[in-house]
Amino acid sequence: ADVDLQWKLENREILAFQMLKEYADRIGKTDTKYDKFLESLRRLEKEDPHSKIMVFAFFKKTLEYLKKKLETTEYGGKVALIYGDIPIKKRQKTIKKFRQTNEIKILLSSEVGGEGLDFEFCNVIFNYDLPWNPMRVEQRIGRLDRYGQRHEKILIYNFSMIGTIDDEILNRLYGRINVFERFIGDLEAILGEQITDLTRDIFNIELTWEQKINKIEKVAENIVRRQKQLEEFEKECQKFIGQDEYFNQEITNILKTKRFITSDEVRFFL
């Protein structure tokens, strides 16, 4: 499998539905999603011909499909892929080649394929499949935004079909919490069970489209509120940190001068 076990078990039916829908959309018509992807790659190539590009997708079949399509373009021979079924040593060898040579321009990766690996030498991410859980997006970005990252900016490209739930989540949920503009910090603490509940509601056939959109809005509002609470908490903590520094300085001065501490000072420090 090319997704971690827990996530796969929790989302098996959802992923199966998404995969079937994706392949059904390709039958008998042009794959507009891929066309836009290729168009973005070519535009990026003109702007930054030396960039190293990572492309994330959920499914091994999607990754293989993209590799097959890209091999027929000017990127032929410059594309590699990694996913969970590939032995870790082979993945590491591919990544080393990606890092140290110009032979690989684009690395296609699943969620598990890039786990535990650093890509600080890359500066471009394509989220070909966009996770509904912002924590997974943060994890993807975090693999590039590591110590040693030489680029001032990491470019993030996201794909979603207009008029779909994916698009609504991208615009309403991700947009509200600014997940692509900055790191949020401990997303897990902010999100809690919000995303799990949202996923369940979205695939509830008894809910109308409007009700599902309202659910997305409600989750976004809850996350923003929780985010503000955490920010306020951090501000309060900073006040105490400042006091600790003051106390430490005073105690250091007392130790240096070896003077006696008055009863008033003892009460103040306590």
Coordinates of C-alpha atoms in Angstrom, one line a residue:
A1 CA 0.0 0.0 0.0
D2 CA 1.2 3.5 -0.6
V3 CA -0.7 5.2 2.2
D4 CA -0.1 4.6 5.9
L5 CA -2.2 1.8 7.4
Q6 CA -4.3 3.8 9.8
W7 CA -5.2 6.4 7.3
K8 CA -6.0 3.7 4.7
L9 CA -8.3 1.9 7.1
E10 CA -10.1 5.0 8.1
N11 CA -10.6 6.3 4.6
R12 CA -10.7 3.2 2.4
E13 CA -14.2 3.8 1.0
I14 CA -13.6 7.5 0.4
L15 CA -10.3 6.9 -1.4
A16 CA -11.9 4.2 -3.5
F17 CA -14.7 6.6 -4.5
Q18 CA -12.2 9.3 -5.3
M19 CA -10.1 7.0 -7.5
L20 CA -13.1 5.7 -9.4
K21 CA -14.3 9.2 -10.0
E22 CA -10.9 10.3 -11.2
Y23 CA -10.6 7.5 -13.7
A24 CA -14.2 7.9 -14.8
D25 CA -13.6 11.6 -15.5
R26 CA -10.8 10.6 -17.9
I27 CA -12.8 8.2 -20.0
G28 CA -13.8 9.6 -23.3
K29 CA -12.5 13.1 -22.8
T30 CA -9.4 15.2 -22.3
D31 CA -7.8 15.1 -18.9
T32 CA -8.0 18.8 -18.2
K33 CA -6.4 18.4 -14.8
Y34 CA -3.3 16.9 -16.3
D35 CA -3.3 19.5 -19.0
K36 CA -3.3 22.3 -16.4
F37 CA -0.5 20.5 -14.5
L38 CA 1.7 20.3 -17.6
E39 CA 0.9 23.9 -18.4
S40 CA 2.1 24.9 -14.9
L41 CA 5.2 22.9 -15.2
R42 CA 6.2 24.6 -18.5
R43 CA 5.5 28.0 -17.1
L44 CA 7.6 27.3 -14.1
E45 CA 10.4 26.0 -16.3
K46 CA 10.6 29.3 -18.1
E47 CA 10.7 31.2 -14.8
D48 CA 13.1 28.9 -13.0
P49 CA 14.8 26.3 -15.2
H50 CA 16.9 25.0 -12.3
S51 CA 14.1 24.3 -9.9
K52 CA 13.6 20.8 -8.3
I53 CA 9.9 19.8 -8.3
M54 CA 8.0 17.4 -6.0
V55 CA 4.6 16.2 -7.0
F56 CA 2.3 14.5 -4.4
A57 CA -0.6 12.3 -5.1
F58 CA -2.6 9.7 -3.1
F59 CA -2.5 6.7 -5.4
K60 CA 0.2 4.6 -7.0
K61 CA -1.9 4.4 -10.2
T62 CA -2.1 8.2 -10.4
L63 CA 1.7 8.5 -10.0
E64 CA 2.3 5.9 -12.7
Y65 CA -0.2 7.6 -14.9
L66 CA 1.6 10.9 -14.5
K67 CA 5.0 9.4 -15.1
K68 CA 3.7 7.7 -18.3
K69 CA 2.2 11.0 -19.6
L70 CA 5.3 13.1 -18.7
E71 CA 7.6 10.6 -20.4
T72 CA 6.0 11.7 -23.7
T73 CA 6.9 15.3 -23.1
E74 CA 10.1 17.3 -22.9
Y75 CA 10.4 15.9 -19.4
G76 CA 10.9 12.4 -20.6
G77 CA 13.8 10.7 -18.8
K78 CA 13.8 13.3 -16.1
V79 CA 10.9 11.9 -14.0
A80 CA 11.2 9.5 -11.1
L81 CA 8.6 8.2 -8.6
I82 CA 8.6 6.8 -5.1
Y83 CA 5.8 5.2 -3.1
G84 CA 5.3 2.7 -0.3
D85 CA 5.8 -0.5 -2.2
I86 CA 9.3 0.6 -3.3
P87 CA 12.0 -0.7 -0.9
I88 CA 13.4 2.1 1.2
K89 CA 16.9 1.6 0.0
K90 CA 15.8 2.1 -3.6
R91 CA 13.8 5.2 -2.6
Q92 CA 16.9 6.6 -0.9
K93 CA 19.0 5.9 -4.0
T94 CA 16.4 7.7 -6.2
I95 CA 16.3 10.7 -3.8
K96 CA 20.1 10.8 -3.7
K97 CA 20.2 11.0 -7.5
F98 CA 17.4 13.6 -7.4
R99 CA 19.4 15.7 -4.9
Q100 CA 22.9 15.4 -6.4
T101 CA 22.4 15.4 -10.1
N102 CA 20.4 17.1 -12.8
E103 CA 19.2 13.8 -14.3
I104 CA 15.9 14.0 -12.3
K105 CA 13.8 17.1 -12.6
I106 CA 10.5 15.9 -11.2
L107 CA 10.0 13.5 -8.3
L108 CA 6.5 11.9 -8.0
S109 CA 5.7 10.8 -4.5
S110 CA 2.9 9.3 -2.5
E111 CA 2.3 10.2 1.2
V112 CA 4.2 7.2 2.5
G113 CA 6.8 7.4 -0.3
G114 CA 8.3 10.6 1.2
E115 CA 7.8 9.8 4.9
G116 CA 10.9 10.4 7.0
L117 CA 12.9 11.9 4.1
D118 CA 14.1 15.5 3.7
F119 CA 13.8 17.5 0.5
E120 CA 15.3 20.8 1.6
F121 CA 17.0 21.1 -1.8
C122 CA 13.5 21.4 -3.5
N123 CA 11.5 24.6 -3.7
V124 CA 8.4 23.5 -5.6
I125 CA 5.5 21.4 -4.5
F126 CA 2.6 20.3 -6.7
N127 CA -0.4 18.9 -4.7
Y128 CA -1.9 17.0 -7.6
D129 CA -4.3 15.4 -5.1
L130 CA -5.2 17.8 -2.4
P131 CA -5.7 16.2 1.1
W132 CA -8.8 17.2 2.9
N133 CA -6.8 17.2 6.2
P134 CA -4.6 20.3 6.4
M135 CA -2.2 18.4 8.6
R136 CA -1.2 16.3 5.6
V137 CA -0.5 19.4 3.6
E138 CA 1.7 20.8 6.4
Q139 CA 3.6 17.5 6.5
R140 CA 4.2 17.7 2.7
I141 CA 5.5 21.3 3.0
G142 CA 7.5 20.4 6.0
R143 CA 9.6 17.9 4.0
L144 CA 10.9 20.8 2.0
D145 CA 10.9 23.6 4.6
R146 CA 13.8 22.1 6.6
Y147 CA 17.1 23.3 7.9
G148 CA 19.3 23.9 4.9
Q149 CA 16.6 25.2 2.6
R150 CA 18.4 27.7 0.5
H151 CA 15.4 29.3 -1.3
E152 CA 13.6 32.2 0.2
K153 CA 10.2 30.9 -1.0
I154 CA 8.6 27.5 -1.5
L155 CA 6.2 27.5 -4.4
I156 CA 3.0 25.5 -3.8
Y157 CA 0.6 24.5 -6.6
N158 CA -2.8 23.0 -5.7
F159 CA -5.2 21.4 -8.1
S160 CA -9.0 21.0 -7.6
M161 CA -11.9 20.8 -10.0
I162 CA -14.2 23.8 -10.0
G163 CA -17.6 23.1 -8.5
T164 CA -16.5 20.0 -6.5
I165 CA -16.3 19.4 -2.7
D166 CA -12.5 19.5 -3.1
D167 CA -12.7 23.0 -4.5
E168 CA -15.0 24.1 -1.7
I169 CA -12.6 22.7 0.9
L170 CA -9.7 24.4 -0.7
N171 CA -11.4 27.8 -0.9
R172 CA -13.4 27.8 2.3
L173 CA -11.4 25.7 4.8
Y174 CA -7.7 26.0 3.6
G175 CA -8.2 29.7 2.8
R176 CA -9.7 30.5 6.2
I177 CA -6.8 29.1 8.1
N178 CA -4.1 30.3 5.7
V179 CA -2.5 26.9 5.5
F180 CA -0.5 27.8 2.4
E181 CA 0.6 31.3 3.6
R182 CA 2.3 30.2 6.8
F183 CA 2.8 27.2 9.1
I184 CA 0.0 27.0 11.7
G185 CA 2.1 25.2 14.2
D186 CA 0.4 22.3 16.0
L187 CA -2.4 21.6 13.6
E188 CA -3.4 18.5 15.3
A189 CA -4.2 20.5 18.5
I190 CA -6.2 23.0 16.4
L191 CA -8.1 20.5 14.3
G192 CA -8.9 17.8 16.8
E193 CA -11.7 15.6 15.4
Q194 CA -13.0 18.4 13.1
I195 CA -11.7 16.9 9.9
T196 CA -12.8 13.4 10.7
D197 CA -16.3 14.6 11.3
L198 CA -16.3 16.8 8.2
T199 CA -15.2 13.8 6.0
R200 CA -18.1 11.8 7.4
D201 CA -20.6 14.6 6.8
I202 CA -19.4 15.2 3.2
F203 CA -20.1 11.6 2.3
N204 CA -23.5 11.5 4.0
I205 CA -25.9 11.1 1.1
E206 CA -28.7 12.4 3.3
L207 CA -27.2 15.9 3.4
T208 CA -27.8 18.4 0.6
W209 CA -25.0 20.3 -1.2
E210 CA -25.9 23.5 0.8
Q211 CA -25.8 21.5 4.1
K212 CA -22.3 20.2 3.2
I213 CA -21.1 23.7 2.4
N214 CA -22.4 24.9 5.7
K215 CA -20.5 22.1 7.5
I216 CA -17.3 23.2 5.8
E217 CA -17.9 26.8 6.9
K218 CA -18.7 25.7 10.5
V219 CA -15.5 23.7 10.7
A220 CA -13.5 26.6 9.3
E221 CA -15.0 28.9 11.9
N222 CA -14.2 26.5 14.7
I223 CA -10.6 26.0 13.5
V224 CA -10.1 29.8 13.3
R225 CA -11.5 30.3 16.8
R226 CA -9.3 27.5 18.2
Q227 CA -6.3 29.0 16.4
K228 CA -6.9 32.4 18.0
Q229 CA -7.3 30.7 21.4
L230 CA -3.9 29.0 21.0
E231 CA -2.3 32.3 19.9
E232 CA -3.7 34.1 23.0
F233 CA -2.4 31.3 25.2
E234 CA 1.1 31.6 23.6
K235 CA 1.1 35.3 24.3
E236 CA 0.2 34.7 28.0
C237 CA 3.0 32.1 28.2
Q238 CA 5.5 34.7 26.8
K239 CA 4.7 36.9 29.8
F240 CA 5.7 34.2 32.2
I241 CA 8.8 33.4 30.2
G242 CA 9.8 37.0 30.6
Q243 CA 9.3 36.8 34.4
D244 CA 11.4 33.6 34.6
E245 CA 14.2 35.4 32.8
Y246 CA 14.0 38.3 35.2
F247 CA 14.0 35.9 38.2
N248 CA 17.0 34.1 36.9
Q249 CA 18.9 37.3 36.4
E250 CA 18.1 38.5 39.9
I251 CA 19.2 35.2 41.4
T252 CA 22.4 35.2 39.4
N253 CA 23.2 38.7 40.7
I254 CA 22.6 37.6 44.3
L255 CA 24.9 34.6 43.8
K256 CA 27.6 36.8 42.3
T257 CA 27.5 39.4 45.1
K258 CA 26.9 36.7 47.8
R259 CA 24.6 39.0 49.6
F260 CA 21.8 37.9 51.9
I261 CA 18.2 37.6 50.5
T262 CA 15.6 39.7 52.4
S263 CA 12.3 38.2 53.5
D264 CA 10.5 40.5 51.0
E265 CA 12.6 39.2 48.2
V266 CA 11.8 35.6 49.2
R267 CA 8.1 36.4 49.1
F268 CA 8.5 38.1 45.7
F269 CA 10.4 35.2 44.1
L270 CA 7.7 32.7 45.4

